[in-house]
mmCIF file of C-alpha atoms in Angstrom:
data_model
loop_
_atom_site.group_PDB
_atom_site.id
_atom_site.type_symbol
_atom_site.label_atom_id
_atom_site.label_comp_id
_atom_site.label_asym_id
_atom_site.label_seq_id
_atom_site.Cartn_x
_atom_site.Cartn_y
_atom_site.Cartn_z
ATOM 1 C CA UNK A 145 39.054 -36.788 61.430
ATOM 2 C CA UNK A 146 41.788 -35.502 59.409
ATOM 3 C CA UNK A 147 43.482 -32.568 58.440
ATOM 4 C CA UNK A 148 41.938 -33.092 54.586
ATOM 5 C CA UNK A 149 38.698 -33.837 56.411
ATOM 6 C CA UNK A 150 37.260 -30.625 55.791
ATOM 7 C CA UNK A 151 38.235 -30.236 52.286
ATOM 8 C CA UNK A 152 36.438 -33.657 51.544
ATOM 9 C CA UNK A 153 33.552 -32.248 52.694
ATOM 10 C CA UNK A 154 33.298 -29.681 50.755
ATOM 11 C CA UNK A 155 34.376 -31.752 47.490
ATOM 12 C CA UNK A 156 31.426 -34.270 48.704
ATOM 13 C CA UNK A 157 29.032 -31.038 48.498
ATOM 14 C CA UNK A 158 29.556 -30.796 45.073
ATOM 15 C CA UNK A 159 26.354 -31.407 43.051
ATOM 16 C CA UNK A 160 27.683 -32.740 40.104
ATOM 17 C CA UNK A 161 29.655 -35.666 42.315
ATOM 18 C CA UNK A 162 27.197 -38.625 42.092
ATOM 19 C CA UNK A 163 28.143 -38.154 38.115
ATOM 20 C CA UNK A 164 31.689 -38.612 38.951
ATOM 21 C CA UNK A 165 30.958 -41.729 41.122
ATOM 22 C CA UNK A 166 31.994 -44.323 38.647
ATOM 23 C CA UNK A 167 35.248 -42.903 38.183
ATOM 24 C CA UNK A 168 35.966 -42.438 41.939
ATOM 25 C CA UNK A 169 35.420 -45.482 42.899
ATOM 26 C CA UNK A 170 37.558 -47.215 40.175
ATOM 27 C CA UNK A 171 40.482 -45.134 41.157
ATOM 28 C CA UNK A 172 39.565 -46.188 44.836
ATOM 29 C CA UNK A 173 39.648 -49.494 44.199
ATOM 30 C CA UNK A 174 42.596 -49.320 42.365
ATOM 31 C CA UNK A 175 44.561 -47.271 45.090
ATOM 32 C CA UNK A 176 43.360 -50.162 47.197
ATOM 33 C CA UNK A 177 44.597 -52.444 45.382
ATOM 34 C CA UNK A 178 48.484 -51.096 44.636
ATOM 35 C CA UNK A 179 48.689 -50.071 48.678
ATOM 36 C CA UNK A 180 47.394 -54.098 49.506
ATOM 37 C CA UNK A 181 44.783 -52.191 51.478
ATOM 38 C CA UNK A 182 46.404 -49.655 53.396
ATOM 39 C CA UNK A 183 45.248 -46.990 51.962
ATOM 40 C CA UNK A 184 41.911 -45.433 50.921
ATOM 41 C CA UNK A 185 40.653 -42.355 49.317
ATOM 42 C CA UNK A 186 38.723 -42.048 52.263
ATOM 43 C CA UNK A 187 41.503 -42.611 54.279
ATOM 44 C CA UNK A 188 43.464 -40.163 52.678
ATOM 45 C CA UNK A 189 40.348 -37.965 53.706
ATOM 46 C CA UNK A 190 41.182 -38.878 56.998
ATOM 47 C CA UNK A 191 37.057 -40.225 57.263
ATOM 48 C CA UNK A 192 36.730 -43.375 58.806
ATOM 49 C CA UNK A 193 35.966 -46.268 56.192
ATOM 50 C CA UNK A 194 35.191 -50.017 55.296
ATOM 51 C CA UNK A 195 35.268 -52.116 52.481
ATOM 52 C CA UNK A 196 32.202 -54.103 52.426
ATOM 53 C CA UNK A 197 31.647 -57.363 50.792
ATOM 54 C CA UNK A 198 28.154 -58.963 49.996
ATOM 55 C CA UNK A 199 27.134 -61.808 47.460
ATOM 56 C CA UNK A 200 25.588 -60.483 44.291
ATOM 57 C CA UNK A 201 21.752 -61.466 44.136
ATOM 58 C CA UNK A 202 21.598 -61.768 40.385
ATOM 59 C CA UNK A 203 25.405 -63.183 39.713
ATOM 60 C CA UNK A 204 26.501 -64.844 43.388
ATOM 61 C CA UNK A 205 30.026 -63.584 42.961
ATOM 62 C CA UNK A 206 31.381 -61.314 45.977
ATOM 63 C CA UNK A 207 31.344 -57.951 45.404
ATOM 64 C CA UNK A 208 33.536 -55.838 47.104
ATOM 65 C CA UNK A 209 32.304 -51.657 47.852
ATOM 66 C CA UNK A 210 34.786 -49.210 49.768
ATOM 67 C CA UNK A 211 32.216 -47.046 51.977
ATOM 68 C CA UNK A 212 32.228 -44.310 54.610
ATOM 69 C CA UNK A 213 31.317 -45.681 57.374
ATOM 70 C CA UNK A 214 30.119 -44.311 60.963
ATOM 71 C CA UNK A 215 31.549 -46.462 63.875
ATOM 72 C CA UNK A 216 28.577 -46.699 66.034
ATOM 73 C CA UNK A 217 28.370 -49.166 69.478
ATOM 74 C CA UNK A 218 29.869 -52.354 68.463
ATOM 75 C CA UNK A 219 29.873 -52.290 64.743
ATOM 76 C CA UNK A 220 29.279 -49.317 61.759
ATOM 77 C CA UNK A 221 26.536 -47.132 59.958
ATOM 78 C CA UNK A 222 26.608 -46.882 56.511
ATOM 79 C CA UNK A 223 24.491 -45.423 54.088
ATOM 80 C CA UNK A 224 23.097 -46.122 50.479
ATOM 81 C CA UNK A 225 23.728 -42.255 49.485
ATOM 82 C CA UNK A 226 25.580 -42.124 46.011
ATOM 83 C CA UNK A 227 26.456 -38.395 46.606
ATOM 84 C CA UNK A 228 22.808 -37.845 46.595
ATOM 85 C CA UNK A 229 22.022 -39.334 43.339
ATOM 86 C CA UNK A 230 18.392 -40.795 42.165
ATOM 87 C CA UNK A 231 19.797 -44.558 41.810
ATOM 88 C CA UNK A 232 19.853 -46.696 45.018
ATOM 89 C CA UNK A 233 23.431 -48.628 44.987
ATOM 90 C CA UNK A 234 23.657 -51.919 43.538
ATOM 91 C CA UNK A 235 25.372 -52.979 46.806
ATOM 92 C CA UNK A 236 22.451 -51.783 49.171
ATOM 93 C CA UNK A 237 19.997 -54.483 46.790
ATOM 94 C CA UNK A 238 22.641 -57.170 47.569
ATOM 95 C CA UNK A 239 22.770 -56.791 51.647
ATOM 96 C CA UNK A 240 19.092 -56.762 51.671
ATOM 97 C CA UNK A 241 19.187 -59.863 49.587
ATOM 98 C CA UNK A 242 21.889 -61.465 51.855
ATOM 99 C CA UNK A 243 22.265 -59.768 54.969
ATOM 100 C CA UNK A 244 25.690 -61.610 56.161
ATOM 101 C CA UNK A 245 28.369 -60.015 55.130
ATOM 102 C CA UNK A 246 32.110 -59.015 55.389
ATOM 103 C CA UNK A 247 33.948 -56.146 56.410
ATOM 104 C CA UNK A 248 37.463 -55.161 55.865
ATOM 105 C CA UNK A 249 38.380 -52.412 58.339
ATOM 106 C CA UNK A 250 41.972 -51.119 58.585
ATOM 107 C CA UNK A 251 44.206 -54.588 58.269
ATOM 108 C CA UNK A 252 40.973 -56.526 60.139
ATOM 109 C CA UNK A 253 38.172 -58.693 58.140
ATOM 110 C CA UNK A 254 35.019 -59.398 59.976
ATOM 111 C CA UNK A 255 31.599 -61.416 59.055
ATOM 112 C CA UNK A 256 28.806 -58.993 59.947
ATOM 113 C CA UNK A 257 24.750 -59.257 60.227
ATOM 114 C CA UNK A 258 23.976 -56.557 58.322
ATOM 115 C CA UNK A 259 20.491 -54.908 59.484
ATOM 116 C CA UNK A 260 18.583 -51.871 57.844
ATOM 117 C CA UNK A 261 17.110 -49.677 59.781
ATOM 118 C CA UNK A 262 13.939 -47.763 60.035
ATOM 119 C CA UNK A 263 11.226 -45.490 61.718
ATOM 120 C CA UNK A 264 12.484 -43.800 64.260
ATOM 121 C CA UNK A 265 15.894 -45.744 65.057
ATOM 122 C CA UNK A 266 16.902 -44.454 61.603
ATOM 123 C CA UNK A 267 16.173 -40.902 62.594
ATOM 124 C CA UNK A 268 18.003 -41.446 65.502
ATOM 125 C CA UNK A 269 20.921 -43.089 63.503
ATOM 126 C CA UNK A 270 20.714 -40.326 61.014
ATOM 127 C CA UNK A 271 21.800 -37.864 63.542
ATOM 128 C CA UNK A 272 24.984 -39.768 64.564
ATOM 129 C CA UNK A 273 25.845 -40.023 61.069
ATOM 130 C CA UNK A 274 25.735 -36.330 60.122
ATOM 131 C CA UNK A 275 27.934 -35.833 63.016
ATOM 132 C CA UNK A 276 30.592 -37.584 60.652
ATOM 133 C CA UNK A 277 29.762 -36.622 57.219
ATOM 134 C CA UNK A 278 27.488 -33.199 56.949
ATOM 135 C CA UNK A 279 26.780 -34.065 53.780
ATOM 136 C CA UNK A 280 24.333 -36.674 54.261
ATOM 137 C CA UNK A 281 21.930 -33.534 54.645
ATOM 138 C CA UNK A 282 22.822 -32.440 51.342
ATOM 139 C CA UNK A 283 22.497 -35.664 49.529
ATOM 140 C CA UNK A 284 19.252 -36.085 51.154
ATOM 141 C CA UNK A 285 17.972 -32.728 49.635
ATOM 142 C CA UNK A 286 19.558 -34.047 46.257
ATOM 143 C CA UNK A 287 17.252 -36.833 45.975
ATOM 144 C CA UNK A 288 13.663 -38.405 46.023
ATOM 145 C CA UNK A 289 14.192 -41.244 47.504
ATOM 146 C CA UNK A 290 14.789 -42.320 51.251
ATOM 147 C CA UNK A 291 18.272 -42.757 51.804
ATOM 148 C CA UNK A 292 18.773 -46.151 53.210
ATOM 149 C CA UNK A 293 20.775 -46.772 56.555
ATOM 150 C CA UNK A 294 22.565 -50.364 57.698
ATOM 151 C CA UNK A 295 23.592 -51.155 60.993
ATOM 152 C CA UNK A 296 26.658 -53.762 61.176
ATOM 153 C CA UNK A 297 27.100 -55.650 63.862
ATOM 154 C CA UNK A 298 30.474 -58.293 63.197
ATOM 155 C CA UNK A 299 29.554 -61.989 63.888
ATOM 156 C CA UNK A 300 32.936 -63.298 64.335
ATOM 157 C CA UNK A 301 36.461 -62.222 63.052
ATOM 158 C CA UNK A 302 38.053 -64.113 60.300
#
């Protein structure tokens, strides 16, 4: 964690944040993109983070999603939150479509078998994560659904 770790969390708190998704995550991507990958918003955060990449179902183009990520035994939790927001993320329909993936963490790229979990494992796992980002408890308040959780466990390095 970070010194700005604690003010993220309380930005992340904010109700009306899965409205402001969109917009964050373009100016991720694009802060990404001018640093060649050294930098995040998350890492500016000082929250550990990934950049996952998973076929589209529908299109079968790669589509590349910065995430918060927990590091967790050999691989990383991650969770299909949107701040909280009623809509499942596209990306979370795409890993369960196509469960390899990749992973970009720090200056590393790694395939990954990407497994959701469930039951009690995901209770379990749920704990962990809210160690890391409190706000999972809040988003899950926030919404109807069942937040979903994926375990990834890297294949190989590439």
């Amino acid at each position: 964690m970070g010194l700005l770790t604690p003010v993220a969390v309380r930005i992340g708190a904010i109700s009306w944040m899965p409205k402001l998704l969109p917009l964050i995550v373009w100016f991720d991507t694009r802060l990404q993109r001018i640093s060649r990958g050294r930098v995040s918003l998350l890492d500016i955060a000082g929250l550990p983070n990934l950049s996952l990449t998973v076929v589209g179902r529908k299109s079968g183009i790669p589509r590349t999603t910065p995430l918060l990520c927990v590091p967790h035994g050999d691989g990383w939790l991650i969770a299909g939150s949107y701040f909280g927001g009623p809509k499942v993320p596209l990306w979370v329909g795409n890993l369960r479509s196509a469960p390899a993936a990749e992973v970009s963490v720090g200056r590393k790229t790694f395939r990954v078998a990407a497994r959701e979990v469930e039951g009690d494992e995901r209770a379990r796992l749920w704990e962990v994560m809210l160690r890391t980002w409190p706000n999972y408890a809040k988003y899950e308040e926030r919404t109807d659904r069942l937040i979903p959780v994926f375990y990834l466990q890297p294949s190989e390095s590439i």
